[in-house]
PDB file of N, CA and C in Angstrom:
ATOM      1  N   MET A 286       0.852  -1.047  -0.046  1.00 60.00           N
ATOM      2  CA  MET A 286       0.093   0.353   0.387  1.00 60.00           C
ATOM      3  C   MET A 286       0.886   1.427   0.138  1.00 60.00           C
ATOM      4  N   ASP A 287       1.889   1.176   0.630  1.00 76.00           N
ATOM      5  CA  ASP A 287       2.672   2.660   1.178  1.00 76.00           C
ATOM      6  C   ASP A 287       3.659   2.235  -0.520  1.00 76.00           C
ATOM      7  N   ILE A 288       3.980   1.502  -0.703  1.00 79.00           N
ATOM      8  CA  ILE A 288       4.815   1.447  -2.315  1.00 79.00           C
ATOM      9  C   ILE A 288       3.753   2.270  -3.048  1.00 79.00           C
ATOM     10  N   ILE A 289       2.371   1.824  -3.294  1.00 82.00           N
ATOM     11  CA  ILE A 289       1.408   2.385  -4.408  1.00 82.00           C
ATOM     12  C   ILE A 289       1.123   4.075  -4.307  1.00 82.00           C
ATOM     13  N   ILE A 290       1.502   4.285  -2.942  1.00 81.00           N
ATOM     14  CA  ILE A 290       1.050   6.042  -2.260  1.00 81.00           C
ATOM     15  C   ILE A 290       2.587   6.494  -3.211  1.00 81.00           C
ATOM     16  N   MET A 291       3.542   6.377  -2.816  1.00 78.00           N
ATOM     17  CA  MET A 291       5.087   6.760  -3.076  1.00 78.00           C
ATOM     18  C   MET A 291       5.147   6.512  -4.646  1.00 78.00           C
ATOM     19  N   VAL A 292       4.905   5.826  -5.579  1.00 83.00           N
ATOM     20  CA  VAL A 292       4.530   5.932  -7.354  1.00 83.00           C
ATOM     21  C   VAL A 292       3.863   7.020  -7.254  1.00 83.00           C
ATOM     22  N   LEU A 293       2.591   6.347  -6.864  1.00 82.00           N
ATOM     23  CA  LEU A 293       2.325   7.809  -7.243  1.00 82.00           C
ATOM     24  C   LEU A 293       2.665   9.319  -6.944  1.00 82.00           C
ATOM     25  N   ILE A 294       2.971   9.454  -5.638  1.00 82.00           N
ATOM     26  CA  ILE A 294       3.257  10.727  -5.752  1.00 82.00           C
ATOM     27  C   ILE A 294       4.683  10.916  -6.917  1.00 82.00           C
ATOM     28  N   ALA A 295       5.169   9.993  -7.033  1.00 83.00           N
ATOM     29  CA  ALA A 295       6.555  10.165  -8.291  1.00 83.00           C
ATOM     30  C   ALA A 295       6.199  10.271  -9.291  1.00 83.00           C
ATOM     31  N   ALA A 296       4.730   9.768  -9.694  1.00 82.00           N
ATOM     32  CA  ALA A 296       4.403  10.264 -11.035  1.00 82.00           C
ATOM     33  C   ALA A 296       3.781  11.649 -10.907  1.00 82.00           C
ATOM     34  N   LEU A 297       3.159  12.420  -9.760  1.00 81.00           N
ATOM     35  CA  LEU A 297       2.742  13.694  -9.727  1.00 81.00           C
ATOM     36  C   LEU A 297       3.999  14.247  -9.667  1.00 81.00           C
ATOM     37  N   VAL A 298       4.862  13.913  -9.176  1.00 77.00           N
ATOM     38  CA  VAL A 298       6.208  14.911  -9.524  1.00 77.00           C
ATOM     39  C   VAL A 298       6.582  14.909 -10.746  1.00 77.00           C
ATOM     40  N   LEU A 299       6.918  13.980 -11.676  1.00 79.00           N
ATOM     41  CA  LEU A 299       7.599  13.727 -13.101  1.00 79.00           C
ATOM     42  C   LEU A 299       6.668  14.389 -14.077  1.00 79.00           C
ATOM     43  N   ALA A 300       4.835  14.598 -13.377  1.00 78.00           N
ATOM     44  CA  ALA A 300       4.082  15.425 -14.644  1.00 78.00           C
ATOM     45  C   ALA A 300       4.383  16.913 -14.012  1.00 78.00           C
ATOM     46  N   MET A 301       4.895  17.131 -13.069  1.00 74.00           N
ATOM     47  CA  MET A 301       5.035  18.501 -12.790  1.00 74.00           C
ATOM     48  C   MET A 301       5.840  19.133 -13.505  1.00 74.00           C
ATOM     49  N   ILE A 302       7.263  17.617 -13.287  1.00 73.00           N
ATOM     50  CA  ILE A 302       8.438  18.626 -14.140  1.00 73.00           C
ATOM     51  C   ILE A 302       7.883  18.507 -15.471  1.00 73.00           C
ATOM     52  N   LEU A 303       7.694  17.239 -16.302  1.00 71.00           N
ATOM     53  CA  LEU A 303       7.341  17.658 -17.524  1.00 71.00           C
ATOM     54  C   LEU A 303       6.385  19.284 -17.600  1.00 71.00           C
ATOM     55  N   ARG A 304       5.368  19.583 -17.104  1.00 74.00           N
ATOM     56  CA  ARG A 304       4.663  20.705 -17.609  1.00 74.00           C
ATOM     57  C   ARG A 304       6.291  22.260 -17.073  1.00 74.00           C
ATOM     58  N   GLY A 305       6.930  21.956 -16.645  1.00 69.00           N
ATOM     59  CA  GLY A 305       7.750  23.247 -16.477  1.00 69.00           C
ATOM     60  C   GLY A 305       7.612  23.603 -15.341  1.00 69.00           C
ATOM     61  N   VAL A 306       6.850  23.141 -13.880  1.00 64.00           N
ATOM     62  CA  VAL A 306       6.705  23.847 -12.812  1.00 64.00           C
ATOM     63  C   VAL A 306       7.966  24.341 -12.260  1.00 64.00           C
ATOM     64  N   LYS A 307       8.182  25.704 -12.094  1.00 67.00           N
ATOM     65  CA  LYS A 307       8.641  26.382 -11.197  1.00 67.00           C
ATOM     66  C   LYS A 307       9.340  25.782 -10.615  1.00 67.00           C
ATOM     67  N   ARG A 308      10.914  26.139 -10.222  1.00 70.00           N
ATOM     68  CA  ARG A 308      12.168  25.349  -9.623  1.00 70.00           C
ATOM     69  C   ARG A 308      11.862  25.248  -7.964  1.00 70.00           C
ATOM     70  N   SER A 309      11.428  26.375  -7.712  1.00 72.00           N
ATOM     71  CA  SER A 309      11.073  26.099  -5.822  1.00 72.00           C
ATOM     72  C   SER A 309       9.999  25.005  -5.888  1.00 72.00           C
ATOM     73  N   VAL A 310       8.954  25.455  -6.462  1.00 76.00           N
ATOM     74  CA  VAL A 310       8.186  24.199  -6.293  1.00 76.00           C
ATOM     75  C   VAL A 310       8.449  22.636  -6.284  1.00 76.00           C
ATOM     76  N   PHE A 311       9.115  22.826  -7.791  1.00 72.00           N
ATOM     77  CA  PHE A 311       9.668  20.785  -7.281  1.00 72.00           C
ATOM     78  C   PHE A 311      10.781  20.376  -6.369  1.00 72.00           C
ATOM     79  N   ILE A 312      11.375  21.973  -5.669  1.00 76.00           N
ATOM     80  CA  ILE A 312      12.314  21.866  -4.727  1.00 76.00           C
ATOM     81  C   ILE A 312      11.375  21.143  -3.123  1.00 76.00           C
ATOM     82  N   VAL A 313      10.680  22.158  -3.263  1.00 79.00           N
ATOM     83  CA  VAL A 313       9.040  21.829  -2.098  1.00 79.00           C
ATOM     84  C   VAL A 313       8.574  20.695  -2.371  1.00 79.00           C
ATOM     85  N   SER A 314       8.540  20.234  -3.072  1.00 79.00           N
ATOM     86  CA  SER A 314       7.866  18.657  -3.698  1.00 79.00           C
ATOM     87  C   SER A 314       8.478  17.545  -3.345  1.00 79.00           C
ATOM     88  N   VAL A 315      10.171  17.673  -3.645  1.00 81.00           N
ATOM     89  CA  VAL A 315      10.748  17.000  -3.446  1.00 81.00           C
ATOM     90  C   VAL A 315      11.202  16.785  -1.477  1.00 81.00           C
ATOM     91  N   MET A 316      11.461  17.882  -1.192  1.00 82.00           N
ATOM     92  CA  MET A 316      11.394  17.972   0.075  1.00 82.00           C
ATOM     93  C   MET A 316      10.202  17.195   0.865  1.00 82.00           C
ATOM     94  N   VAL A 317       9.128  17.153   0.366  1.00 86.00           N
ATOM     95  CA  VAL A 317       7.894  16.857   1.346  1.00 86.00           C
ATOM     96  C   VAL A 317       7.982  15.147   0.860  1.00 86.00           C
ATOM     97  N   ILE A 318       8.318  14.869  -0.369  1.00 84.00           N
ATOM     98  CA  ILE A 318       8.617  13.320  -0.509  1.00 84.00           C
ATOM     99  C   ILE A 318       9.749  12.724   0.381  1.00 84.00           C
ATOM    100  N   ALA A 319      10.708  13.290   0.231  1.00 86.00           N
ATOM    101  CA  ALA A 319      12.039  12.763   1.382  1.00 86.00           C
ATOM    102  C   ALA A 319      11.161  12.659   2.434  1.00 86.00           C
ATOM    103  N   GLY A 320      10.308  13.678   3.131  1.00 85.00           N
ATOM    104  CA  GLY A 320       9.729  13.870   4.627  1.00 85.00           C
ATOM    105  C   GLY A 320       9.149  12.304   4.576  1.00 85.00           C
ATOM    106  N   LEU A 321       8.005  12.400   3.613  1.00 84.00           N
ATOM    107  CA  LEU A 321       7.022  10.996   3.413  1.00 84.00           C
ATOM    108  C   LEU A 321       7.876   9.785   3.928  1.00 84.00           C
ATOM    109  N   CYS A 322       8.814   9.177   3.018  1.00 80.00           N
ATOM    110  CA  CYS A 322       9.664   8.752   2.972  1.00 80.00           C
ATOM    111  C   CYS A 322      10.583   8.019   4.180  1.00 80.00           C
ATOM    112  N   VAL A 323      10.993   9.017   4.340  1.00 85.00           N
ATOM    113  CA  VAL A 323      11.550   9.001   6.047  1.00 85.00           C
ATOM    114  C   VAL A 323      10.479   8.468   7.177  1.00 85.00           C
ATOM    115  N   ILE A 324       9.257   9.538   7.619  1.00 84.00           N
ATOM    116  CA  ILE A 324       8.244   8.877   8.064  1.00 84.00           C
ATOM    117  C   ILE A 324       7.311   7.313   7.801  1.00 84.00           C
ATOM    118  N   LEU A 325       7.608   6.980   6.482  1.00 82.00           N
ATOM    119  CA  LEU A 325       7.323   5.373   6.340  1.00 82.00           C
ATOM    120  C   LEU A 325       8.205   4.131   6.767  1.00 82.00           C
ATOM    121  N   LEU A 326       9.523   4.967   6.308  1.00 81.00           N
ATOM    122  CA  LEU A 326      10.883   4.132   6.945  1.00 81.00           C
ATOM    123  C   LEU A 326      10.850   3.654   8.404  1.00 81.00           C
ATOM    124  N   SER A 327      10.814   4.797   9.218  1.00 82.00           N
ATOM    125  CA  SER A 327      10.761   4.987  10.464  1.00 82.00           C
ATOM    126  C   SER A 327       9.223   4.406  10.700  1.00 82.00           C
ATOM    127  N   LEU A 328       8.261   4.160  10.400  1.00 78.00           N
ATOM    128  CA  LEU A 328       7.047   3.037  10.884  1.00 78.00           C
ATOM    129  C   LEU A 328       7.233   2.056  10.602  1.00 78.00           C
ATOM    130  N   HIS A 329       7.883   1.910   9.212  1.00 75.00           N
ATOM    131  CA  HIS A 329       7.995   0.261   9.212  1.00 75.00           C
ATOM    132  C   HIS A 329       9.065  -0.470  10.281  1.00 75.00           C
ATOM    133  N   ALA A 330      10.270   0.557  10.542  1.00 71.00           N
ATOM    134  CA  ALA A 330      11.405  -0.050  11.300  1.00 71.00           C
ATOM    135  C   ALA A 330      10.903  -0.081  12.741  1.00 71.00           C
ATOM    136  N   THR A 331       9.530   0.561  13.343  1.00 70.00           N
ATOM    137  CA  THR A 331       9.153   0.318  14.281  1.00 70.00           C
ATOM    138  C   THR A 331       8.288  -1.002  14.570  1.00 70.00           C
ATOM    139  N   SER A 332       7.669  -1.205  13.405  1.00 67.00           N
ATOM    140  CA  SER A 332       6.957  -2.279  13.257  1.00 67.00           C
ATOM    141  C   SER A 332       7.145  -3.441  13.038  1.00 67.00           C
ATOM    142  N   ASP A 333       8.616  -3.349  12.924  1.00 63.00           N
ATOM    143  CA  ASP A 333       9.481  -4.418  12.495  1.00 63.00           C
ATOM    144  C   ASP A 333      10.099  -4.982  14.112  1.00 63.00           C
ATOM    145  N   LEU A 334      10.241  -4.065  14.405  1.00 62.00           N
ATOM    146  CA  LEU A 334      10.629  -4.630  16.413  1.00 62.00           C
ATOM    147  C   LEU A 334      10.097  -4.628  17.290  1.00 62.00           C
ATOM    148  N   GLY A 335       8.563  -4.516  16.241  1.00 58.00           N
ATOM    149  CA  GLY A 335       7.421  -5.258  17.660  1.00 58.00           C
ATOM    150  C   GLY A 335       6.917  -3.598  18.004  1.00 58.00           C
ATOM    151  N   LEU A 336       7.842  -2.712  18.153  1.00 53.00           N
ATOM    152  CA  LEU A 336       7.268  -1.690  18.838  1.00 53.00           C
ATOM    153  C   LEU A 336       5.699  -0.488  18.494  1.00 53.00           C
ATOM    154  N   SER A 337       4.728  -0.697  19.024  1.00 51.00           N
ATOM    155  CA  SER A 337       3.290   0.277  18.519  1.00 51.00           C
ATOM    156  C   SER A 337       3.538   1.333  19.128  1.00 51.00           C
ATOM    157  N   TRP A 338       3.075   2.448  18.362  1.00 45.00           N
ATOM    158  CA  TRP A 338       2.602   3.639  18.764  1.00 45.00           C
ATOM    159  C   TRP A 338       1.925   3.709  20.045  1.00 45.00           C
TER     160      TRP A 338
END
């Protein structure tokens, strides 16, 4: 499920790049995607360790 969401976000970013969106918007979107990936990875790490929030 998380992989599907990440693929959809990446597709949206690629579409924005192809449309020629401003560079600042692209940088912000990349930072948001990086943050989401870190959050998902941390959640998976805690769930693998058997820790629940």
